[in-house]
Short mmCIF file of C-alpha atoms and ligand atoms in Angstrom, two decimals:
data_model
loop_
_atom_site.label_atom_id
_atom_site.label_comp_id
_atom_site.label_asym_id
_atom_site.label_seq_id
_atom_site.Cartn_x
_atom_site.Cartn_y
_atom_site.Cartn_z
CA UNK V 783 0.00 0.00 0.00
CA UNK V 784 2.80 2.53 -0.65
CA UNK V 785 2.07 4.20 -4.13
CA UNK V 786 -1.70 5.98 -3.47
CA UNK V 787 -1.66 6.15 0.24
CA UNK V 788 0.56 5.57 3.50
CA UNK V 789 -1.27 5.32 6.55
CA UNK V 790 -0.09 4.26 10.08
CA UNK V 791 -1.96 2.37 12.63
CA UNK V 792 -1.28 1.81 16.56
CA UNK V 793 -4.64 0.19 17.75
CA UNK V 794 -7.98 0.27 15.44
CA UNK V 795 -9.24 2.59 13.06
CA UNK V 796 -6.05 4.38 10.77
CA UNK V 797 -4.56 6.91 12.73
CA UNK V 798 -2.89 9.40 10.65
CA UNK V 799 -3.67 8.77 6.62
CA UNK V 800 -1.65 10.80 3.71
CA UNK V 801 -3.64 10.85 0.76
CA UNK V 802 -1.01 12.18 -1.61
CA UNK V 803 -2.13 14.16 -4.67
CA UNK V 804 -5.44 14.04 -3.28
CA UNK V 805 -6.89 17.05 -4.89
CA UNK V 806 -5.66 17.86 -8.58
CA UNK V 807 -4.63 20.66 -10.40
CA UNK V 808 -7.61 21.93 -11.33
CA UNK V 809 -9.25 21.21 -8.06
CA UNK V 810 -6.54 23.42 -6.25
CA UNK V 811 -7.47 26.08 -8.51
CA UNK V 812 -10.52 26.03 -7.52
CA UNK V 813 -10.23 25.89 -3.90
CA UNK V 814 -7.62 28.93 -3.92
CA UNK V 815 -10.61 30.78 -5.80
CA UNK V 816 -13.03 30.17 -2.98
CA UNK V 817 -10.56 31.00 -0.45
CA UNK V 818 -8.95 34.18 -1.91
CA UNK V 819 -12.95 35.31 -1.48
CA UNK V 820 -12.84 33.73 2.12
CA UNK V 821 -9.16 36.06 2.46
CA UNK V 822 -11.18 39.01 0.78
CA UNK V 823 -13.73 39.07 3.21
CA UNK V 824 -11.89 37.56 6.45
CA UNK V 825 -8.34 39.01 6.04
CA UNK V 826 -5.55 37.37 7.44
CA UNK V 827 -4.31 38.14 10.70
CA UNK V 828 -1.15 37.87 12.72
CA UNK V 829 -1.92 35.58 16.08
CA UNK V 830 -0.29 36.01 18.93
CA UNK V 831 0.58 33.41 21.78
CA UNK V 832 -1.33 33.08 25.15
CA UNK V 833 0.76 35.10 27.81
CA UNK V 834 3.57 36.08 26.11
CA UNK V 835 1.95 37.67 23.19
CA UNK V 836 4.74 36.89 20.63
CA UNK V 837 3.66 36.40 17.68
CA UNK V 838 3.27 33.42 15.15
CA UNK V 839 5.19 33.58 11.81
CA UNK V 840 2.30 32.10 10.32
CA UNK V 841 -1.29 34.76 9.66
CA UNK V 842 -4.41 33.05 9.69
CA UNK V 843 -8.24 32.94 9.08
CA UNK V 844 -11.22 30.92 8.88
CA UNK V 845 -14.14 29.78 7.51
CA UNK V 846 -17.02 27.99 9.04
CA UNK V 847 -19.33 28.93 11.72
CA UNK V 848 -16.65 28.59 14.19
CA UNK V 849 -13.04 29.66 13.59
CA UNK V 850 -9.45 28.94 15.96
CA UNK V 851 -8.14 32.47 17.16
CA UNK V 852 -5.32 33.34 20.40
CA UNK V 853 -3.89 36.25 21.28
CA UNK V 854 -1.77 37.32 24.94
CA UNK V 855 -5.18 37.77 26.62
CA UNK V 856 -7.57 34.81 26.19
CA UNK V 857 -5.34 32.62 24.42
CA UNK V 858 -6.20 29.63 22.07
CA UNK V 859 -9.93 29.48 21.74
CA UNK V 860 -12.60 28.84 18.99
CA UNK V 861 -15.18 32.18 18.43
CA UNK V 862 -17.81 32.81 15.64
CA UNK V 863 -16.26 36.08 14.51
CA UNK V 864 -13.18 37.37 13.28
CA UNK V 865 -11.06 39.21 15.79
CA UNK V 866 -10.05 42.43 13.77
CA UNK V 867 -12.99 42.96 11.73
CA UNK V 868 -15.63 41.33 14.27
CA UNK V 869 -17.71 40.03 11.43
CA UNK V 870 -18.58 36.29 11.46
CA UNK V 871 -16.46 34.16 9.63
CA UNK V 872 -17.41 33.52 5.84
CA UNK V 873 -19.21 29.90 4.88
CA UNK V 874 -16.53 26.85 3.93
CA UNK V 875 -16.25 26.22 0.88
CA UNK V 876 -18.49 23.38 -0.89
CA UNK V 877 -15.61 21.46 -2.00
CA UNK V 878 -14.21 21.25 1.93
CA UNK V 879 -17.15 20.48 3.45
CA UNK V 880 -17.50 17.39 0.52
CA UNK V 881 -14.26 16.39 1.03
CA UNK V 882 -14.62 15.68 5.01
CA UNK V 883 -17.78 13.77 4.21
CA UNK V 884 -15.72 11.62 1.68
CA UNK V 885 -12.65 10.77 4.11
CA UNK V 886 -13.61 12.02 7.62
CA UNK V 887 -15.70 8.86 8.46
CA UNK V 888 -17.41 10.86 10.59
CA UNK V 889 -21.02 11.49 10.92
CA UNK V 890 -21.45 15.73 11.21
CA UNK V 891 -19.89 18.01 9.38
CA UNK V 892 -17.09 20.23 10.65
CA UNK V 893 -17.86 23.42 11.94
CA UNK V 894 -14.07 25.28 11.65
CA UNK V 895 -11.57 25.52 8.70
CA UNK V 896 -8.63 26.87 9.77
CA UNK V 897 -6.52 28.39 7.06
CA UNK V 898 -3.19 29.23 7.81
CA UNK V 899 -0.27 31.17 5.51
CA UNK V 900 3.32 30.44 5.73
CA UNK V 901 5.42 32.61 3.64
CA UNK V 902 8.96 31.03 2.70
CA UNK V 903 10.26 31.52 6.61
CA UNK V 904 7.50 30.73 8.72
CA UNK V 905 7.09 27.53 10.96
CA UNK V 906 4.79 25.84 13.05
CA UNK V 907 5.85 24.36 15.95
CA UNK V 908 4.92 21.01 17.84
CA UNK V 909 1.90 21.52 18.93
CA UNK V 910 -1.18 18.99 19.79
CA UNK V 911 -4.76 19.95 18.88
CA UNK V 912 -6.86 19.63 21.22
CA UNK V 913 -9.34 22.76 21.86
CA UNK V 914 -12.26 20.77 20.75
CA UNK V 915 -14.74 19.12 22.78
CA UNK V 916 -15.00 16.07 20.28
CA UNK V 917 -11.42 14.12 19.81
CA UNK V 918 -13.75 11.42 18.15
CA UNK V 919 -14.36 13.50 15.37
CA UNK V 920 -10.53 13.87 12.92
CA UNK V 921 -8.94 16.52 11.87
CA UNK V 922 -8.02 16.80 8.23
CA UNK V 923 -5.62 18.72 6.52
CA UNK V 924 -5.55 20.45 3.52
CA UNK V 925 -1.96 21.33 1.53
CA UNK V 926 -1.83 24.01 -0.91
CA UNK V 927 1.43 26.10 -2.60
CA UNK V 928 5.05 25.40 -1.56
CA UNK V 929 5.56 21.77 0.00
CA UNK V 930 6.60 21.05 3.40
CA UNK V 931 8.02 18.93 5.69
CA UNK V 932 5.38 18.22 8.50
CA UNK V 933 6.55 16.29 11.57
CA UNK V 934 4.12 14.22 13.31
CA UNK V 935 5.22 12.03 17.22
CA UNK V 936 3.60 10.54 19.63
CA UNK V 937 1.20 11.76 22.56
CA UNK V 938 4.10 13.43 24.33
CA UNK V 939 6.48 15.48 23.15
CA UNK V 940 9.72 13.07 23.67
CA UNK V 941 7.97 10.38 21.46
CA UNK V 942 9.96 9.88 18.53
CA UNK V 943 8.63 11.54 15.21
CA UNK V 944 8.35 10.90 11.36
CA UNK V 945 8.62 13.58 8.70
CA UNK V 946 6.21 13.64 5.87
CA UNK V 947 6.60 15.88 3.14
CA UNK V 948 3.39 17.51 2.43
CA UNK V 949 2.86 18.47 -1.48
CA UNK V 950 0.23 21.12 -3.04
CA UNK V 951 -3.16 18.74 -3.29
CA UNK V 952 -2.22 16.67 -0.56
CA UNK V 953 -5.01 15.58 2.60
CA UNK V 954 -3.83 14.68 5.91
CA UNK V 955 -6.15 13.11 7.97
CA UNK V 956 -5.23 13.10 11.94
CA UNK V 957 -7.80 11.01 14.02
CA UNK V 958 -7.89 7.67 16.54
CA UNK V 959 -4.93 7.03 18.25
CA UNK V 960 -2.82 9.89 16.78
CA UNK V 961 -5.77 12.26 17.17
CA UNK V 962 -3.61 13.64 19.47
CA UNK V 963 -0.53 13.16 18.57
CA UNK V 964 2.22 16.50 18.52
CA UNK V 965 2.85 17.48 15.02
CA UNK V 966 4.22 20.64 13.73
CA UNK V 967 5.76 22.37 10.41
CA UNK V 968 9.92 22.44 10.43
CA UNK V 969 10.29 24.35 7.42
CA UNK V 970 8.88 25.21 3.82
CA UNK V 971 10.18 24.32 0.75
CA UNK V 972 10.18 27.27 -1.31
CA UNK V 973 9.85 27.12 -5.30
CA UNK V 974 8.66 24.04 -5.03
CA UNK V 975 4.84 24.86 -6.78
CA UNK V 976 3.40 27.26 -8.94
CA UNK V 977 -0.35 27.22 -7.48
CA UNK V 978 0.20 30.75 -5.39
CA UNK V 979 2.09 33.32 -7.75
CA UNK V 980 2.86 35.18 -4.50
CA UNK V 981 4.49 31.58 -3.12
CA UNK V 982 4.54 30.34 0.37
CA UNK V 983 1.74 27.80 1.44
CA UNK V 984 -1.58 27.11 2.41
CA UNK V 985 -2.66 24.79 5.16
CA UNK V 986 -6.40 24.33 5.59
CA UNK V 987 -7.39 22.55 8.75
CA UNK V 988 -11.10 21.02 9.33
CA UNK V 989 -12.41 20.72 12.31
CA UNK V 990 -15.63 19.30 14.51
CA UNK V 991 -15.17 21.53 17.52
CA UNK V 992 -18.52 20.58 19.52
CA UNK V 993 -19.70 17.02 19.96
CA UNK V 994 -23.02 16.70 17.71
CA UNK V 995 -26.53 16.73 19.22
C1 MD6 X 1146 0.27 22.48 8.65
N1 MD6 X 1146 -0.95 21.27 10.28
O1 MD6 X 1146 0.21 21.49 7.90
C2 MD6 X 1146 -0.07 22.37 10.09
N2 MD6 X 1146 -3.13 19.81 12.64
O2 MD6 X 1146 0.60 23.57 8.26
C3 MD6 X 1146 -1.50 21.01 11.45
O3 MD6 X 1146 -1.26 21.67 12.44
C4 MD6 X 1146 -2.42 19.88 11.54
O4 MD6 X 1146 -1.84 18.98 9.42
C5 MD6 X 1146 -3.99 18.80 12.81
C6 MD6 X 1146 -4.16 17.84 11.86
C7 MD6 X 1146 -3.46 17.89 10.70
C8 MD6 X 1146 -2.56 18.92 10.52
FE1 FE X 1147 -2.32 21.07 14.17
#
């Protein structure tokens, strides 16, 4: 099973997936349309860390009736509006909320995208998710742009880790066992796509945030 798909398993259920090439050329295209509108109307903003208030080297948005915001004062938190503008976050894209429902296996659909932008210097580091109520539900993981390598351990931060690297088109999906694993982003690979003329990369992440009624 190594050419379409790699998937790792520590229990039952897969645990993290990578669906390479997942979404093709023209099906990028269309995604960056509907989220240069989401950008348009929900501009990207520059987050800043609970306490210390430094700041990320990623900027971020959402879509979705919920979106993932932190700043110095009340820290990492989901919130139906956008912090600068106070609007509420646009509606996800059709072709998002059809792609959870095709490799999610899980029965309501998610209520955040988070869509980060790395420019050629920007990381992420390990970090777990875990802000929402509903580790049942997975998160998945959208690549678009510039590649990169993503690392992704075990439930503690001294477990050791694999590096993946993470194309333009491909899905990560992030659920069981390593629901909660630490991942992060160690660097980008710039030049490596033509998708975003500006370059840098695109990382959409879908989310279930409260458990369904
Ligand atoms: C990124 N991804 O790819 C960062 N989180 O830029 C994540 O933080 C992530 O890829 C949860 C599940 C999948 C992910
Ligand atoms: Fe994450």
């Amino acid at each position: 099973m190594a050419d379409r798909r790699t998937a790792r398993s520590r229990g039952k259920g897969v645990a993290l997936e990578h669906l390479p090439g997942k979404l093709k050329d023209a099906d990028q295209a269309k995604l960056l349309d509907a989220l240069r509108a989401v950008m348009e109307e929900a501009p990207l903003f520059t987050p800043t860390m609970p306490r210390s208030g430094k700041p990320m080297s990623v900027r971020m948005t959402n879509c979705g009736p919920l979106g993932w915001v932190t700043d110095k004062e009340r820290g990492y938190r989901y919130q139906p509006t956008h912090p600068v503008t106070g609007k509420p976050w646009p509606a996800m894209p059709k072709p998002l909320l059809d792609l959870w429902r095709e490799v999610a296996g899980y029965p309501a659909d998610p209520e955040a995208c988070l869509v980060n932008y790395y420019s050629g210097d920007a990381k992420m580091g390990l970090h777990q998710d875990k802000d929402e109520e509903d580790f049942a539900a997975p998160v998945v993981s959208v690549s678009l742009g510039d590649s990169a390598i993503f690392r992704v351990g075990g439930l503690t931060r001294k477990d050791k880790a694999q590096s993946l690297e993470l194309k333009s088109g491909d899905v990560v999906v992030l659920g069981c066992d390593d629901r909660l694993a630490f991942h992060g982003i160690d660097r980008i690979l710039p030049g490596t796509s033509a998708l975003l003329p500006e370059g840098g990369r695109l990382n959409l992440t879908l989310r279930r945030v409260t458990k369904p009624v």
